Tab-separated table of C-alpha atoms in Angstrom:
chain	number	residue	atom	x	y	z
A	22	MET	CA	-19.498	-6.505	14.304
A	23	GLY	CA	-22.320	-6.395	11.759
A	24	ILE	CA	-21.372	-4.455	8.284
A	25	LEU	CA	-17.386	-4.876	9.829
A	26	SER	CA	-17.811	-8.218	9.606
A	27	ARG	CA	-17.717	-7.826	5.404
A	28	THR	CA	-14.113	-6.141	6.217
A	29	PRO	CA	-12.296	-7.914	2.872
A	30	PRO	CA	-7.782	-7.648	3.236
A	31	ASN	CA	-7.881	-4.829	0.771
A	32	PHE	CA	-10.045	-2.475	3.058
A	33	PHE	CA	-6.332	-1.944	4.395
A	34	ALA	CA	-5.307	0.647	1.923
A	35	THR	CA	-7.317	2.861	3.805
A	36	PRO	CA	-5.020	2.843	6.709
A	37	PHE	CA	-1.952	2.310	4.509
A	38	GLY	CA	-2.791	5.679	2.380
A	39	LEU	CA	-3.114	7.538	5.668
A	40	THR	CA	-0.014	6.404	6.880
A	41	GLY	CA	0.999	7.248	3.808
A	42	LEU	CA	-0.179	10.771	3.975
A	43	ALA	CA	1.435	11.436	7.640
A	44	GLY	CA	4.692	9.948	6.875
A	45	THR	CA	4.556	12.880	3.345
A	46	TRP	CA	3.652	15.682	6.178
A	47	LEU	CA	6.564	14.662	8.477
A	48	ALA	CA	8.939	14.839	6.133
A	49	LEU	CA	7.595	18.560	4.966
A	50	SER	CA	7.661	19.062	9.268
A	51	HIS	CA	11.874	18.504	8.733
A	52	THR	CA	12.172	20.198	5.588
A	53	ALA	CA	9.316	22.853	5.314
A	54	ASN	CA	8.840	23.848	8.810
A	55	ALA	CA	4.952	22.371	8.622
A	56	PRO	CA	3.333	21.559	11.684
A	57	ARG	CA	4.608	18.167	13.135
A	58	ALA	CA	1.133	18.089	14.874
A	59	LEU	CA	-0.656	17.223	11.754
A	60	SER	CA	1.817	14.238	11.168
A	61	ALA	CA	0.823	13.103	14.440
A	62	ALA	CA	-2.703	13.639	14.056
A	63	LEU	CA	-2.911	11.415	10.660
A	64	TYR	CA	-0.573	8.253	12.173
A	65	VAL	CA	-3.490	8.628	15.199
A	66	LEU	CA	-6.537	8.704	12.487
A	67	ALA	CA	-4.488	5.563	10.523
A	68	ALA	CA	-4.277	3.957	13.745
A	69	ALA	CA	-8.168	4.369	14.782
A	70	VAL	CA	-9.127	3.064	10.940
A	71	TRP	CA	-6.680	0.081	11.272
A	72	LEU	CA	-7.815	-1.031	14.543
A	73	VAL	CA	-11.683	-0.579	13.556
A	74	LEU	CA	-11.152	-2.628	10.149
A	75	LEU	CA	-8.731	-5.343	11.772
A	76	ALA	CA	-11.385	-6.193	14.508
A	77	GLY	CA	-14.214	-6.273	11.241
A	78	TYR	CA	-11.209	-8.438	9.996
A	79	LEU	CA	-10.937	-10.596	12.868
A	80	ALA	CA	-14.661	-10.793	12.929
A	81	ARG	CA	-15.079	-12.097	9.322
A	82	VAL	CA	-12.213	-14.886	9.589
A	83	THR	CA	-13.496	-16.034	12.747
A	84	ALA	CA	-17.086	-16.573	11.667
A	85	THR	CA	-16.233	-18.911	8.483
A	86	ARG	CA	-13.918	-22.231	9.662
A	87	GLY	CA	-10.782	-21.764	7.112
A	88	ARG	CA	-11.122	-18.463	6.146
A	89	LEU	CA	-8.043	-16.598	6.309
A	90	MET	CA	-6.165	-19.263	4.684
A	91	ALA	CA	-8.998	-19.192	1.850
A	92	ASP	CA	-7.756	-15.051	1.604
A	93	LEU	CA	-4.095	-16.740	1.441
A	94	GLN	CA	-4.966	-19.180	-1.280
A	95	ASP	CA	-7.261	-16.681	-3.177
A	96	PRO	CA	-5.675	-15.159	-6.405
A	97	VAL	CA	-7.144	-12.036	-5.864
A	98	LEU	CA	-7.353	-11.303	-2.164
A	99	SER	CA	-4.003	-12.780	-0.858
A	100	PRO	CA	-1.493	-10.045	-1.419
A	101	PHE	CA	-3.610	-7.713	0.397
A	102	VAL	CA	-3.665	-9.484	3.739
A	103	SER	CA	0.101	-8.601	3.916
A	104	VAL	CA	-1.055	-4.707	4.300
A	105	ILE	CA	-2.294	-5.523	7.351
A	106	PRO	CA	1.137	-5.786	9.276
A	107	ILE	CA	2.805	-3.586	6.836
A	108	VAL	CA	0.837	-0.721	8.227
A	109	ALA	CA	1.835	-2.215	11.414
A	110	MET	CA	5.021	-1.732	10.930
A	111	GLN	CA	4.318	1.764	9.633
A	112	LEU	CA	2.326	3.255	12.834
A	113	GLY	CA	5.568	2.043	14.383
A	114	VAL	CA	7.834	4.430	12.491
A	115	GLY	CA	5.946	7.176	13.024
A	116	LEU	CA	5.494	6.157	16.950
A	117	HIS	CA	9.753	6.378	16.934
A	118	PRO	CA	9.904	10.367	17.215
A	119	ASP	CA	7.773	9.972	20.512
A	120	ALA	CA	8.899	6.677	21.751
A	121	PRO	CA	11.864	4.986	20.110
A	122	ARG	CA	12.137	1.573	22.561
A	123	THR	CA	8.223	1.271	21.640
A	124	ALA	CA	8.967	2.084	18.354
A	125	MET	CA	11.439	-0.258	17.706
A	126	VAL	CA	9.520	-3.328	19.331
A	127	ILE	CA	6.121	-2.669	17.196
A	128	VAL	CA	8.640	-1.958	13.802
A	129	ASP	CA	10.475	-5.560	14.670
A	130	ILE	CA	7.186	-7.652	15.417
A	131	ALA	CA	5.560	-6.357	12.368
A	132	LEU	CA	8.592	-6.725	10.548
A	133	VAL	CA	8.816	-10.290	11.037
A	134	VAL	CA	5.395	-10.556	10.238
A	135	VAL	CA	5.749	-9.266	6.823
A	136	ILE	CA	9.077	-10.922	5.764
A	137	GLY	CA	7.376	-14.263	7.212
A	138	LEU	CA	4.383	-13.925	5.203
A	139	GLY	CA	5.876	-12.804	2.288
A	140	GLY	CA	7.983	-16.167	2.034
A	141	TRP	CA	4.957	-17.674	2.974
A	142	LEU	CA	3.167	-15.930	-0.068
A	143	THR	CA	6.005	-16.488	-2.262
A	144	GLY	CA	6.177	-20.829	-1.431
A	145	GLN	CA	2.189	-20.817	-2.195
A	146	TRP	CA	2.741	-18.722	-5.882
A	147	MET	CA	5.614	-21.200	-6.744
A	148	THR	CA	3.083	-24.053	-6.325
A	149	GLY	CA	2.110	-23.144	-10.081
A	150	ASN	CA	-1.336	-22.973	-9.733
A	151	LEU	CA	-1.575	-18.908	-10.124
A	152	ASP	CA	-3.828	-17.877	-13.314
A	153	GLN	CA	-1.818	-15.206	-15.277
A	154	ASP	CA	-5.129	-13.390	-16.401
A	155	LYS	CA	-5.599	-13.192	-12.631
A	156	PHE	CA	-1.929	-11.916	-11.331
A	157	HIS	CA	-2.786	-8.209	-10.729
A	158	PRO	CA	-0.069	-4.851	-9.334
A	159	GLY	CA	-1.514	-5.674	-5.643
A	160	TYR	CA	1.442	-8.730	-6.123
A	161	LEU	CA	4.300	-6.230	-5.499
A	162	LEU	CA	3.074	-5.710	-1.711
A	163	PRO	CA	3.917	-8.843	0.173
A	164	THR	CA	7.522	-8.835	-0.632
A	165	VAL	CA	8.488	-5.491	-2.977
A	166	ALA	CA	6.519	-3.250	-0.588
A	167	GLY	CA	7.239	-5.117	2.404
A	168	GLY	CA	10.942	-5.621	2.177
A	169	LEU	CA	11.403	-2.258	1.104
A	170	LEU	CA	9.447	-0.544	3.644
A	171	ALA	CA	10.871	-2.959	6.013
A	172	SER	CA	14.057	-1.980	5.227
A	173	THR	CA	13.225	1.891	5.595
A	174	ALA	CA	11.866	1.389	9.197
A	175	ALA	CA	14.383	-0.625	10.373
A	176	THR	CA	16.458	1.936	9.259
A	177	THR	CA	14.742	4.140	11.051
A	178	VAL	CA	14.453	2.560	14.566
A	179	GLY	CA	18.276	2.376	14.519
A	180	GLN	CA	18.762	-0.941	12.839
A	181	PRO	CA	20.669	-0.517	9.272
A	182	GLY	CA	21.877	-3.680	9.286
A	183	LEU	CA	18.791	-5.484	9.297
A	184	GLY	CA	17.790	-2.699	6.880
A	185	ARG	CA	19.692	-3.749	3.964
A	186	VAL	CA	19.051	-7.370	4.449
A	187	CYS	CA	15.239	-6.249	4.004
A	188	PHE	CA	16.487	-4.101	0.872
A	189	GLY	CA	17.929	-6.498	-0.687
A	190	ILE	CA	14.391	-8.301	-0.110
A	191	GLY	CA	12.440	-6.202	-1.911
A	192	ILE	CA	14.774	-5.297	-4.796
A	193	VAL	CA	15.073	-8.871	-5.669
A	194	CYS	CA	11.467	-9.432	-5.790
A	195	TRP	CA	10.807	-6.609	-7.401
A	196	LEU	CA	13.154	-6.907	-10.457
A	197	VAL	CA	11.371	-10.566	-10.829
A	198	ILE	CA	7.615	-9.622	-9.800
A	199	GLY	CA	7.549	-6.210	-11.475
A	200	SER	CA	8.763	-7.996	-14.524
A	201	LEU	CA	5.770	-10.804	-14.627
A	202	MET	CA	3.468	-7.612	-14.057
A	203	LEU	CA	5.056	-5.683	-16.928
A	204	GLN	CA	4.465	-8.777	-18.856
A	205	ARG	CA	0.861	-9.642	-17.874
A	206	LEU	CA	-0.213	-6.211	-18.181
A	207	PHE	CA	1.668	-5.249	-21.294
A	208	PHE	CA	0.138	-8.702	-23.308
A	209	ARG	CA	-2.317	-10.304	-21.473
A	210	PRO	CA	-5.829	-8.629	-21.424
A	211	PRO	CA	-6.995	-5.728	-19.249
A	212	LEU	CA	-7.913	-5.605	-15.982
A	213	PRO	CA	-10.832	-6.571	-14.425
A	214	THR	CA	-13.288	-3.259	-13.864
A	215	PRO	CA	-12.417	-3.922	-9.963
A	216	LEU	CA	-9.124	-4.175	-10.140
A	217	VAL	CA	-8.250	-1.348	-12.820
A	218	PRO	CA	-7.066	0.702	-9.847
A	219	THR	CA	-4.662	-1.348	-8.680
A	220	MET	CA	-2.641	-0.132	-11.854
A	221	ALA	CA	-1.900	2.887	-10.049
A	222	ILE	CA	0.605	0.278	-7.323
A	223	GLU	CA	2.873	-0.036	-10.092
A	224	VAL	CA	4.273	3.894	-9.260
A	225	ALA	CA	5.520	3.065	-6.000
A	226	PRO	CA	8.082	0.603	-5.862
A	227	ALA	CA	10.517	3.192	-7.314
A	228	PRO	CA	9.908	6.072	-4.736
A	229	VAL	CA	9.510	3.720	-2.010
A	230	ALA	CA	12.878	2.011	-2.983
A	231	GLY	CA	14.484	5.352	-3.081
A	232	LEU	CA	13.601	6.011	0.215
A	233	ALA	CA	14.691	3.234	1.763
A	234	TRP	CA	17.767	4.074	0.451
A	235	PHE	CA	18.464	7.567	1.176
A	236	ALA	CA	17.509	6.191	4.802
A	237	LEU	CA	20.451	3.886	4.500
A	238	THR	CA	22.917	6.600	1.921
A	239	PRO	CA	21.822	9.677	2.529
A	240	VAL	CA	23.605	11.301	-0.034
A	241	PRO	CA	22.581	10.888	-3.346
A	242	ASP	CA	24.559	8.521	-5.459
A	243	THR	CA	24.337	6.624	-8.606
A	244	LEU	CA	21.067	4.334	-7.555
A	245	ALA	CA	19.846	7.528	-6.309
A	246	TYR	CA	19.590	9.115	-9.219
A	247	GLY	CA	18.467	5.984	-11.107
A	248	LEU	CA	15.685	5.104	-8.512
A	249	ALA	CA	14.325	8.979	-9.033
A	250	GLY	CA	14.315	8.732	-13.215
A	251	TYR	CA	12.442	5.392	-12.861
A	252	THR	CA	9.758	7.079	-10.699
A	253	ILE	CA	9.424	9.818	-13.475
A	254	LEU	CA	8.867	7.147	-15.982
A	255	MET	CA	6.213	5.633	-13.620
A	256	VAL	CA	4.625	8.908	-13.051
A	257	LEU	CA	4.586	9.899	-16.815
A	258	ALA	CA	3.112	6.370	-17.624
A	259	GLN	CA	0.224	6.721	-14.773
A	260	ILE	CA	-0.914	10.337	-17.008
A	261	ARG	CA	-1.529	7.821	-19.733
A	262	LEU	CA	-3.613	5.674	-17.727
A	263	ILE	CA	-6.194	9.252	-16.603
A	264	PRO	CA	-8.861	8.313	-19.327
A	265	VAL	CA	-9.059	4.588	-18.453
A	266	TYR	CA	-9.261	5.667	-14.630
A	267	LEU	CA	-12.370	8.192	-15.024
A	268	ARG	CA	-14.232	5.651	-16.855
A	269	THR	CA	-13.694	3.259	-14.082
A	270	PRO	CA	-16.139	3.225	-11.546
A	271	PHE	CA	-15.389	4.081	-7.668
A	272	THR	CA	-14.848	1.455	-5.679
A	273	PRO	CA	-12.580	1.342	-2.449
A	274	GLY	CA	-9.950	-0.274	-4.638
A	275	TYR	CA	-9.334	3.429	-5.579
A	276	TRP	CA	-7.179	3.883	-2.117
A	277	ALA	CA	-4.600	2.055	-4.387
A	278	PHE	CA	-3.520	5.250	-5.098
A	279	THR	CA	-3.326	7.039	-1.777
A	280	PHE	CA	0.616	5.253	-0.315
A	281	SER	CA	1.715	4.913	-4.409
A	282	TYR	CA	1.493	9.133	-4.727
A	283	ALA	CA	2.408	9.746	-1.032
A	284	ALA	CA	5.486	7.592	-1.819
A	285	VAL	CA	6.154	9.862	-4.513
A	286	ALA	CA	5.401	12.911	-2.962
A	287	THR	CA	7.982	11.997	0.040
A	288	LEU	CA	10.739	10.999	-2.699
A	289	ALA	CA	9.855	14.260	-4.210
A	290	ILE	CA	10.722	16.550	-1.162
A	291	ARG	CA	13.494	14.530	0.014
A	292	TRP	CA	14.999	15.482	-3.957
A	293	LEU	CA	14.303	19.367	-3.336
A	294	THR	CA	15.344	19.212	0.309
A	295	VAL	CA	18.846	17.882	-1.856
A	296	GLU	CA	18.566	19.912	-4.240
A	297	ARG	CA	17.725	23.450	-3.044
A	298	PRO	CA	16.295	24.550	-6.312
A	299	PRO	CA	14.470	28.314	-5.555
A	300	ALA	CA	11.382	28.171	-3.940
A	301	HIS	CA	12.217	24.441	-2.452
A	302	GLN	CA	10.263	24.831	0.536
A	303	ALA	CA	6.840	26.362	-1.515
A	304	LEU	CA	6.935	23.366	-3.778
A	305	SER	CA	7.339	21.258	-1.064
A	306	TRP	CA	4.275	22.612	-0.136
A	307	LEU	CA	2.260	22.473	-3.026
A	308	ILE	CA	2.817	18.475	-3.570
A	309	THR	CA	1.946	17.733	0.125
A	310	LEU	CA	-0.776	19.621	-0.307
A	311	LEU	CA	-1.851	17.964	-3.691
A	312	LEU	CA	-1.245	14.547	-2.394
A	313	THR	CA	-3.476	15.923	0.575
A	314	ALA	CA	-6.629	16.842	-1.492
A	315	LEU	CA	-5.968	13.895	-3.740
A	316	ILE	CA	-6.269	11.508	-0.494
A	317	GLY	CA	-9.274	13.472	1.049
A	318	ALA	CA	-10.699	13.249	-2.184
A	319	ILE	CA	-10.914	9.674	-2.107
A	320	ALA	CA	-12.202	9.490	1.803
A	321	ILE	CA	-15.154	11.421	0.896
A	322	ARG	CA	-15.886	9.774	-1.456
A	323	SER	CA	-15.422	6.762	0.583
A	324	VAL	CA	-17.614	8.437	3.262
A	325	MET	CA	-20.484	9.043	0.442
A	326	ALA	CA	-20.175	5.497	-0.613
A	327	LEU	CA	-20.709	4.431	2.806
A	328	ALA	CA	-23.785	6.644	3.601
A	329	GLN	CA	-24.909	4.651	0.421
A	330	ASN	CA	-24.601	1.278	2.273
A	331	SER	CA	-22.155	0.463	-1.051
A	332	TYR	CA	-18.928	0.553	-0.035
A	333	PHE	CA	-18.740	-3.005	1.763
A	334	PRO	CA	-19.455	-5.927	-0.142
A	335	PRO	CA	-22.990	-7.363	0.029
A	336	PRO	CA	-23.636	-10.496	2.761
A	337	PRO	CA	-22.963	-13.716	1.492
A	338	PRO	CA	-26.058	-15.274	0.575
A	339	LYS	CA	-27.988	-17.178	3.171
A	340	THR	CA	-28.540	-20.591	3.100
A	341	THR	CA	-32.076	-22.148	3.474
A	342	ALA	CA	-32.973	-24.876	5.542
A	343	HIS	CA	-34.104	-26.807	2.047
A	344	GLU	CA	-29.952	-26.253	0.183
A	345	SER	CA	-28.435	-26.946	3.212
A	346	GLY	CA	-29.611	-30.432	3.750
A	347	HIS	CA	-31.280	-30.128	7.144
A	348	PRO	CA	-35.035	-29.809	7.719
A	349	ARG	CA	-36.799	-26.254	8.428
């Protein structure tokens, strides 16, 4: 597999972000007459990237015995493993308009894996071996993002009861893990440089919860307005972080911005459709194009890093015969 065999689990943020962008364009096609083909093409692209990275990751975990378990116990990498089935679930949602039965099967299988993995990781964290300074916003992915996205996915394929169950998982885990995360960010030393872009994940839970609640309750209520308000607060907080991001060298971690802001954009389009202010369709187009420009810029920078052979982590050092204890 060559370079792909060095694929770490956090690289799945790339297809995750692409499914987010596809979802935003899908929302625009429903509300402002955007071509449905654009959303479909983005879902296909996300699926292709996911399959390539999955092949690379499987090569990685099969090349070294115990590699998967090591990733699941790694204090930095473990939350990102959950993104693999989360992307599969999102791809099922994207397939739903064209193949609803197949989409339901994909969503249900992926949902079981997402919730099961979230439960396993929660148990792993409960063993008490976590180092608070290695705690990072990626910990919001397995149960918070996983539960809330599972809620939207289940509701979309016609299982609202399951959607409510998953909504409960996501909301309660957000209250618990989100509080711990802010405490870590407020009172502990700054995140290591490679993890600084993960602070963009902090903006995601509120809009993802808002979209899940809209799927369950199409008419806005107090909870919907409250989630919209917290989304605005966290977006404003991100503005203060812009100088921090600008000082941070580009890494694949910048893909953490993509799904987070796609969720914000999609929720904004949903609210524009509800409130219908003047030029709401033009505003929806503007939001979608700005999101596309952001993700396109990250994609271009990633391609440049790939061309410079600086995107993937370096290969592990080779063990010499002397170091391994074997004769040459």
